[in-house]
Short mmCIF file of C-alpha atoms in Angstrom, two decimals:
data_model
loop_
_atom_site.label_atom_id
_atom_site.label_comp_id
_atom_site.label_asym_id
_atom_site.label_seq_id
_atom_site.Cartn_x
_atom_site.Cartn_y
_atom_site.Cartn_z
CA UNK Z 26 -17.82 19.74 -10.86
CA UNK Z 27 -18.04 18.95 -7.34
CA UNK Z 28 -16.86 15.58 -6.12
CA UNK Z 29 -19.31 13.51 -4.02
CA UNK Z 30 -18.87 12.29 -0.52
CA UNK Z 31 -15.82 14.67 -0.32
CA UNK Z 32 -15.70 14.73 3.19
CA UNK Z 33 -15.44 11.12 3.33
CA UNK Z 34 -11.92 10.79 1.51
CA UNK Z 35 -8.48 11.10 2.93
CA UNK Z 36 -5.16 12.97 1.37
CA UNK Z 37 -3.58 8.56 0.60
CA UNK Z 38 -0.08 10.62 1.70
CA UNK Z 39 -1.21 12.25 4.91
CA UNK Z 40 -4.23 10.85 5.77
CA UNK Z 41 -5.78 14.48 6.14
CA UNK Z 42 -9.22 16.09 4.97
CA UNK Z 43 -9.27 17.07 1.29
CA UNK Z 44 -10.72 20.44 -0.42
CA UNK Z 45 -12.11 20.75 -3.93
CA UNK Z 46 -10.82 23.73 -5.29
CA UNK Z 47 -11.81 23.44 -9.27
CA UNK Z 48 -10.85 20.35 -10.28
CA UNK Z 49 -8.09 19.68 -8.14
CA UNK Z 50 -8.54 18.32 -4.58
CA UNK Z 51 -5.55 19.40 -1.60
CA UNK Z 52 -4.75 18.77 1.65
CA UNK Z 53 -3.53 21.24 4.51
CA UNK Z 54 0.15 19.59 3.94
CA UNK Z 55 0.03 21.11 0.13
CA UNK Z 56 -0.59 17.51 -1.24
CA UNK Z 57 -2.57 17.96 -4.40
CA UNK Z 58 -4.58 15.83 -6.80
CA UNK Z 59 -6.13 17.16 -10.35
CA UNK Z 60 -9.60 15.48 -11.33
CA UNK Z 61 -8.80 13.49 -14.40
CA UNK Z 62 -11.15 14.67 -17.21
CA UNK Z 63 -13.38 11.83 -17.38
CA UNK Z 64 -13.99 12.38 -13.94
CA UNK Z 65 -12.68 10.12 -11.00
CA UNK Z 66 -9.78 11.21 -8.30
CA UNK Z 67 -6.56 9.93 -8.72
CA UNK Z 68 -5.57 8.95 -4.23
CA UNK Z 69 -2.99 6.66 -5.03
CA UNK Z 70 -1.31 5.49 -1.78
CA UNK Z 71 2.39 5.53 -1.81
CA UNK Z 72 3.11 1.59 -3.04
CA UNK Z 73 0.30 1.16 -4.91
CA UNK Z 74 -0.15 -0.98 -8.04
CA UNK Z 75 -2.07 -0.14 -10.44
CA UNK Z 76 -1.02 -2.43 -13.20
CA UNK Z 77 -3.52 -5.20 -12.52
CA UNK Z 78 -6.85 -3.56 -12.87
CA UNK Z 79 -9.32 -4.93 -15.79
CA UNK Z 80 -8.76 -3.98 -19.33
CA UNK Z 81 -10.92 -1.59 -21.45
CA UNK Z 82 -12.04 -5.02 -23.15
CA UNK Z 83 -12.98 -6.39 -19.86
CA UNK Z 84 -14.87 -3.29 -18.54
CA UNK Z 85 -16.91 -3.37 -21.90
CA UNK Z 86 -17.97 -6.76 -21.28
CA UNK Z 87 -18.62 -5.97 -17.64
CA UNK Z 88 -20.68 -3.07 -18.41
CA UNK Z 89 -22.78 -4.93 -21.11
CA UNK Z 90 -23.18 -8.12 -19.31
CA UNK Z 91 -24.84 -5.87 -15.66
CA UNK Z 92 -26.58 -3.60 -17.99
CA UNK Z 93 -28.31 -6.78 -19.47
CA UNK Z 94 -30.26 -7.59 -15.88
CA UNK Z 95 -29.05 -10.84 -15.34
CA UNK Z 96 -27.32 -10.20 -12.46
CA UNK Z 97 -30.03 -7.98 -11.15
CA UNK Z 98 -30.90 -10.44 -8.27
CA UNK Z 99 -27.05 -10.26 -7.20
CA UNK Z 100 -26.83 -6.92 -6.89
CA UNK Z 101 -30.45 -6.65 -4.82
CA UNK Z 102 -29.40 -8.70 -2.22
CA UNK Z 103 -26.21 -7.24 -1.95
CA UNK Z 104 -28.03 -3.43 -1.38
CA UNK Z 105 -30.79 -5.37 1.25
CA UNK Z 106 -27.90 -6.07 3.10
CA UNK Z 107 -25.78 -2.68 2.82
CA UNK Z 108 -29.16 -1.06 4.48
CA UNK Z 109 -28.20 0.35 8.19
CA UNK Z 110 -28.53 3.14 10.71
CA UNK Z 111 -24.76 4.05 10.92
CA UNK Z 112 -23.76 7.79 9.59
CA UNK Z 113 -21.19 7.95 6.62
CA UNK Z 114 -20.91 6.53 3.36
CA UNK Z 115 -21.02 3.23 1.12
CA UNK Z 116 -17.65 2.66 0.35
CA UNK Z 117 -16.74 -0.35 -2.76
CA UNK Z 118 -13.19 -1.01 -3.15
CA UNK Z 119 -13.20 -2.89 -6.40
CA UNK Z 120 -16.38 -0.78 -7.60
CA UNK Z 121 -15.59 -1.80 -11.16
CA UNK Z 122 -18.47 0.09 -13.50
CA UNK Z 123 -20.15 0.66 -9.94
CA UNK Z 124 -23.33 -1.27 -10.84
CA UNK Z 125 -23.57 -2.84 -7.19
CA UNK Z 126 -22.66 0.54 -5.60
CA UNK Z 127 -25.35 2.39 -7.92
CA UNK Z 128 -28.06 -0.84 -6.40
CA UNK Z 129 -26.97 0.14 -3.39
CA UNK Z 130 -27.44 3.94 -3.48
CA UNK Z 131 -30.64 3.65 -4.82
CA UNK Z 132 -32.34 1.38 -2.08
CA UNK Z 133 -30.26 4.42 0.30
CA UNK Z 134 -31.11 8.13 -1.26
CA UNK Z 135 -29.40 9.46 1.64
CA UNK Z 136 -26.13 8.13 1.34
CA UNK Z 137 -23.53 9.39 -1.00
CA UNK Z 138 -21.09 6.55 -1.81
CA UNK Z 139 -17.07 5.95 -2.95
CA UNK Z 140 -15.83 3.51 -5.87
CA UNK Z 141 -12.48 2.49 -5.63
CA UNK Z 142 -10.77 0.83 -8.30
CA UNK Z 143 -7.03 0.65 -9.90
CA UNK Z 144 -8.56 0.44 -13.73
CA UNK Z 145 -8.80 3.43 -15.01
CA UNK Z 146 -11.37 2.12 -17.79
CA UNK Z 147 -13.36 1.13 -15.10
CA UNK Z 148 -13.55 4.03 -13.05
CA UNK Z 149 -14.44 6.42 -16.54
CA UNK Z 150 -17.88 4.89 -16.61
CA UNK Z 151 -17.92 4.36 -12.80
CA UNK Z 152 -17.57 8.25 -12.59
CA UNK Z 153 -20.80 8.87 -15.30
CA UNK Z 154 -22.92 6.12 -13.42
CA UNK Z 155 -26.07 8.27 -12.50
CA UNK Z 156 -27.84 6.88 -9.36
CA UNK Z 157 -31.79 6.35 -10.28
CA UNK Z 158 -34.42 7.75 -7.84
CA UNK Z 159 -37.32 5.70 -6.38
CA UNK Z 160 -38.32 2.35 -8.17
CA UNK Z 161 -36.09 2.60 -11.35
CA UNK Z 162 -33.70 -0.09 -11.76
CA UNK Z 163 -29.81 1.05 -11.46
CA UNK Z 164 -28.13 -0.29 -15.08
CA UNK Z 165 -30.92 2.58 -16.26
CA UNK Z 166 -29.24 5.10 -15.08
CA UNK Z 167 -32.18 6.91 -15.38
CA UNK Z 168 -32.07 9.39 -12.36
CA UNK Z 169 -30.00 12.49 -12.42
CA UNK Z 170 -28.19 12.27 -8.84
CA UNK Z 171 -24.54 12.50 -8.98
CA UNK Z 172 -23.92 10.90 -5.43
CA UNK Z 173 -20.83 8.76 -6.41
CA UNK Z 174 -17.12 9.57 -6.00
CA UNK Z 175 -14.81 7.38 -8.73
CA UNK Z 176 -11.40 7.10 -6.79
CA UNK Z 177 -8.22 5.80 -8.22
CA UNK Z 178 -6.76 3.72 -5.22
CA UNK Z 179 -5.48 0.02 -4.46
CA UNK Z 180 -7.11 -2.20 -2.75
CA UNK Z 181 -3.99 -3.62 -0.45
CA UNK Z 182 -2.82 -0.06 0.49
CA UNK Z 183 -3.99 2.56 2.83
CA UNK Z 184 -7.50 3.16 1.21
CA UNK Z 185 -7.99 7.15 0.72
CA UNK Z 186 -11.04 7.40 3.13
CA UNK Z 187 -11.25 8.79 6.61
CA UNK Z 188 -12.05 6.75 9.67
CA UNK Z 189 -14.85 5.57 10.64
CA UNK Z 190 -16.31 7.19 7.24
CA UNK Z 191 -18.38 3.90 6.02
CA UNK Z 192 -21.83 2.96 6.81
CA UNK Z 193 -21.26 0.36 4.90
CA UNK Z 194 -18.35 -1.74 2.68
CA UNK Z 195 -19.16 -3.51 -0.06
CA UNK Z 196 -16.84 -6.69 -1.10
CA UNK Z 197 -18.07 -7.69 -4.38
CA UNK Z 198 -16.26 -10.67 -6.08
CA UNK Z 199 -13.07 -8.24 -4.98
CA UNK Z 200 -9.76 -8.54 -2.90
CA UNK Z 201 -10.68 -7.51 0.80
CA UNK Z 202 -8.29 -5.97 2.96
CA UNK Z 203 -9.97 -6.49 6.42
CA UNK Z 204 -7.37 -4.04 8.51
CA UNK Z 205 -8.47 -1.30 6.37
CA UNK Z 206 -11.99 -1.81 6.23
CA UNK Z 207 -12.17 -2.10 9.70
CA UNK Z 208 -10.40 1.47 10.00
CA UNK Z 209 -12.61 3.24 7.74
CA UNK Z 210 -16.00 1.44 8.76
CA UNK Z 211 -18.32 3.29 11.84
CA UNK Z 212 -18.93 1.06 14.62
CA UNK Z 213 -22.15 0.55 13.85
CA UNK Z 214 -21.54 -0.08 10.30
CA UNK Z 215 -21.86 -3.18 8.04
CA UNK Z 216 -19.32 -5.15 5.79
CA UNK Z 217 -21.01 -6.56 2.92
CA UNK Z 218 -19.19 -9.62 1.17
CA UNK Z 219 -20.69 -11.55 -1.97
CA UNK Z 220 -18.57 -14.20 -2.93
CA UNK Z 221 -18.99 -17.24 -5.34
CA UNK Z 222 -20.54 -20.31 -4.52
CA UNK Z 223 -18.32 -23.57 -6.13
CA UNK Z 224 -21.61 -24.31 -8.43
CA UNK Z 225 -21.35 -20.81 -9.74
CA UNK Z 226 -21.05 -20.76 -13.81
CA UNK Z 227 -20.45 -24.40 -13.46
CA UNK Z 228 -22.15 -25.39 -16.88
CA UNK Z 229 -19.63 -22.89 -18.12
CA UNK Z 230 -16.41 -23.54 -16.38
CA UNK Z 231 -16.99 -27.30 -17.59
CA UNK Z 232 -17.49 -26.62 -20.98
CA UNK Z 233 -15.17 -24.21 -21.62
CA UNK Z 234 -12.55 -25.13 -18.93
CA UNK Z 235 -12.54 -22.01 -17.49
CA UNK Z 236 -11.10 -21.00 -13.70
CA UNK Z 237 -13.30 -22.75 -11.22
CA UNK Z 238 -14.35 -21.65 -7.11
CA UNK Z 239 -11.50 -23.12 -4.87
CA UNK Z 240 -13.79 -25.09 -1.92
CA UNK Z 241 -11.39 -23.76 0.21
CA UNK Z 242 -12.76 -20.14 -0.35
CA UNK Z 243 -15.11 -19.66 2.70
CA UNK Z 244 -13.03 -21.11 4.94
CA UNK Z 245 -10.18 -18.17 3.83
CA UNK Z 246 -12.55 -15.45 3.60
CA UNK Z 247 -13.51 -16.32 7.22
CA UNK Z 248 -9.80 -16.72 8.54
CA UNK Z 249 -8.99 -13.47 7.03
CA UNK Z 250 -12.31 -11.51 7.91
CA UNK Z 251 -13.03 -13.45 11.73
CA UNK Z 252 -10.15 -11.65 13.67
CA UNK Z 253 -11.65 -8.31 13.36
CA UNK Z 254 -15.18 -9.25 12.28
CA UNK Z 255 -18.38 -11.61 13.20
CA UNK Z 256 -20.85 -12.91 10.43
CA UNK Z 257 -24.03 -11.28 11.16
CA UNK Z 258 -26.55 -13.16 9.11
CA UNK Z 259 -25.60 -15.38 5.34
CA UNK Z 260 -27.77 -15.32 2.57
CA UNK Z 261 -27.17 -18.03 -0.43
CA UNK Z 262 -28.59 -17.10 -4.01
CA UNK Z 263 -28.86 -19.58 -6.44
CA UNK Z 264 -31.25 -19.11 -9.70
CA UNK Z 265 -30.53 -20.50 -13.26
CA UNK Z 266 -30.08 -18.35 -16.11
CA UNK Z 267 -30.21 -18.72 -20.25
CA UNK Z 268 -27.48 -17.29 -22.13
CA UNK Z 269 -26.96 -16.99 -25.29
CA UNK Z 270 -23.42 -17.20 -26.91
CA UNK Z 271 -22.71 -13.18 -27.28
CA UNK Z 272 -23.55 -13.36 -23.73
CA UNK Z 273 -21.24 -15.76 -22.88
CA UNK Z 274 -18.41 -14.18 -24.42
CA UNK Z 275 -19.05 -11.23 -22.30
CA UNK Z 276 -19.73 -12.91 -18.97
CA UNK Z 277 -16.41 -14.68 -19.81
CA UNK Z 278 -14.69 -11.80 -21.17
CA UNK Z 279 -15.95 -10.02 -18.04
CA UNK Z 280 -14.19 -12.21 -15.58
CA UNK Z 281 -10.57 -13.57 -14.46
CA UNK Z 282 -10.58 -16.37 -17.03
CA UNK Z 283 -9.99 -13.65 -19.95
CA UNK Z 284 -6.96 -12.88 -18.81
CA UNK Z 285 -6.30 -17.11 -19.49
CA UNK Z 286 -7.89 -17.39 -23.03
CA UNK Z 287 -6.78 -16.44 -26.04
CA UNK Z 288 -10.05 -14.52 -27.98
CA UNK Z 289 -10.20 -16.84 -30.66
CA UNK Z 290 -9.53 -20.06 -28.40
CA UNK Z 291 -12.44 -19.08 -26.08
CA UNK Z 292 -14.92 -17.68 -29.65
CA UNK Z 293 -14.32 -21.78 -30.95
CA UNK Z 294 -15.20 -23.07 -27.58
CA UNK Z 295 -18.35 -20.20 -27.21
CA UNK Z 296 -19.53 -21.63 -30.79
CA UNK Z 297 -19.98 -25.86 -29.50
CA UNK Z 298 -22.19 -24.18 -27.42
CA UNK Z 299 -26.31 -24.72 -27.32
CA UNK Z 300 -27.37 -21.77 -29.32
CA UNK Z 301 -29.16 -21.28 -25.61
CA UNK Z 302 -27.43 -22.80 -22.48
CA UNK Z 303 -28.63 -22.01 -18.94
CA UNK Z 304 -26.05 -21.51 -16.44
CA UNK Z 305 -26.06 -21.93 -13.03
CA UNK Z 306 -25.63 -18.48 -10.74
CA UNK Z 307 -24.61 -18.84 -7.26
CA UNK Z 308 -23.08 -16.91 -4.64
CA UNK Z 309 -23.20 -15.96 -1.15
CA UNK Z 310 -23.63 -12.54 0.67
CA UNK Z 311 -22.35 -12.06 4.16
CA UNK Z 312 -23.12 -9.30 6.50
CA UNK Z 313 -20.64 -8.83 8.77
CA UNK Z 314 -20.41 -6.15 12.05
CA UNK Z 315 -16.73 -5.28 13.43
CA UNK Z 316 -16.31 -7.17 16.71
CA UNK Z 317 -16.44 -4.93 19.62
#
């Protein structure tokens, strides 16, 4: 198989071009990396952790709860905004299943794009996702376009991608590490942030006392972002939404606050429940531009 957007990534030791030879990738300093079998490249920076990436049972929940549609409108704005003239590719650190980076292929057929994640349970379905042609929605997966690299790497280290490689970043609900995205974005490229409004969920987070939006939270995403980027244009989305309680249980189970319930604490909570509750979904996307 050949890996997408090769010429995009970096050796994470040396920093150098990679070539595909088989299944293994190498640099011209003999640094080598073997494709795992389900298909994404293992560019671990020296440092990295990758001990804190989701669990299988989160990715299932993740991958059930996108593939339902109900975060459809999400994951449209956030591909309106990755759109630009700049050459290279759409990079995701914290791709997860890659839904958002599939949205945002598809409104692009000309990119190829990179998913970088430390869960390797993520990454095994991020690696599969098929990027639909023309109108056809992304959780479909109904195209037959392999234009999607699945990369092993950490967020907080030396990300395995050239300079100036991105078109376009995508920061979805994700750690951000704005040194690094600077390096690997083209000048003319775009940094595209969605991040949680402190209404998001709330009908949830109050009933089942899960972890709620610190108000603080875009007044530290623009500390850490503002030194080396401006906020080109903000977008809020805000739309209610009825879920029932299986779909609860995997937005929940999807998120950070699994990680703070015990299964059967959270399943007695999930069943007080309206057998239909709607839920409020709000968030935020931010284009930002690298200040000149």
């Amino acid at each position: 198989m050949n890996l997408p957007a090769l010429d995009a990534l970096a050796c994470p030791n040396c920093g150098q071009a990679l070539d595909q030879a088989d299944r293994r990738l190498s640099c011209p300093d003999g640094h080598s990396f073997d494709l795992a079998k389900q298909g994404y490249a293992p560019l671990l920076a020296p440092g990295s952790n990758a001990t804190t990436g989701d669990t299988a049972d989160q990715v299932a929940a993740r991958e059930d709860f996108l593939d339902s549609g109900v975060y459809d409108p999400l994951m449209a704005a956030v591909a309106t905004a990755s759109l630009t003239d700049a050459p290279g590719v759409i990079v995701e650190p914290g791709c997860g299943t890659g839904h958002y980076l599939a949205a945002a292929l598809a409104a692009d057929p000309s990119r190829e794009g990179v998913g970088l994640d430390t869960s390797k349970y993520a990454l095994r379905r991020c690696a599969k996702r098929e990027i639909p042609a023309g109108d056809e929605e992304p959780r479909q997966a109904a195209g037959t376009q392999r234009r999607l690299a699945a990369v092993l790497a950490d967020a907080w280290q030396t990300l395995p991608i050239r300079d100036d490689a991105a078109a376009a970043v995508l920061n979805v609900f994700a750690p951000r590490n704005a040194d690094e995205i600077a390096r690997i974005l083209h000048p003319r490229g775009v940094l595209v942030v969605l991040t949680p409004r402190q209404d998001h969920l709330r009908e949830l987070v109050d009933a089942l006392d899960l972890l709620s939006v610190d108000p603080a939270k875009p007044q530290r995403t623009a500390d850490q972002l503002g030194s080396v980027f401006e906020a080109e244009r903000t977008d809020e989305i805000r739309y209610s939404i009825g879920l029932g309680h299986n779909e609860v249980l995997r937005l929940v189970g999807m998120g950070p606050s699994a990680r703070h319930l015990e299964p059967a604490t959270l399943a007695a909570a999930v069943a007080e429940l309206p057998d239909k509750i709607d839920v409020t979904v709000s968030a935020t996307v931010t284009r930002w531009r690298g200040r000149n």
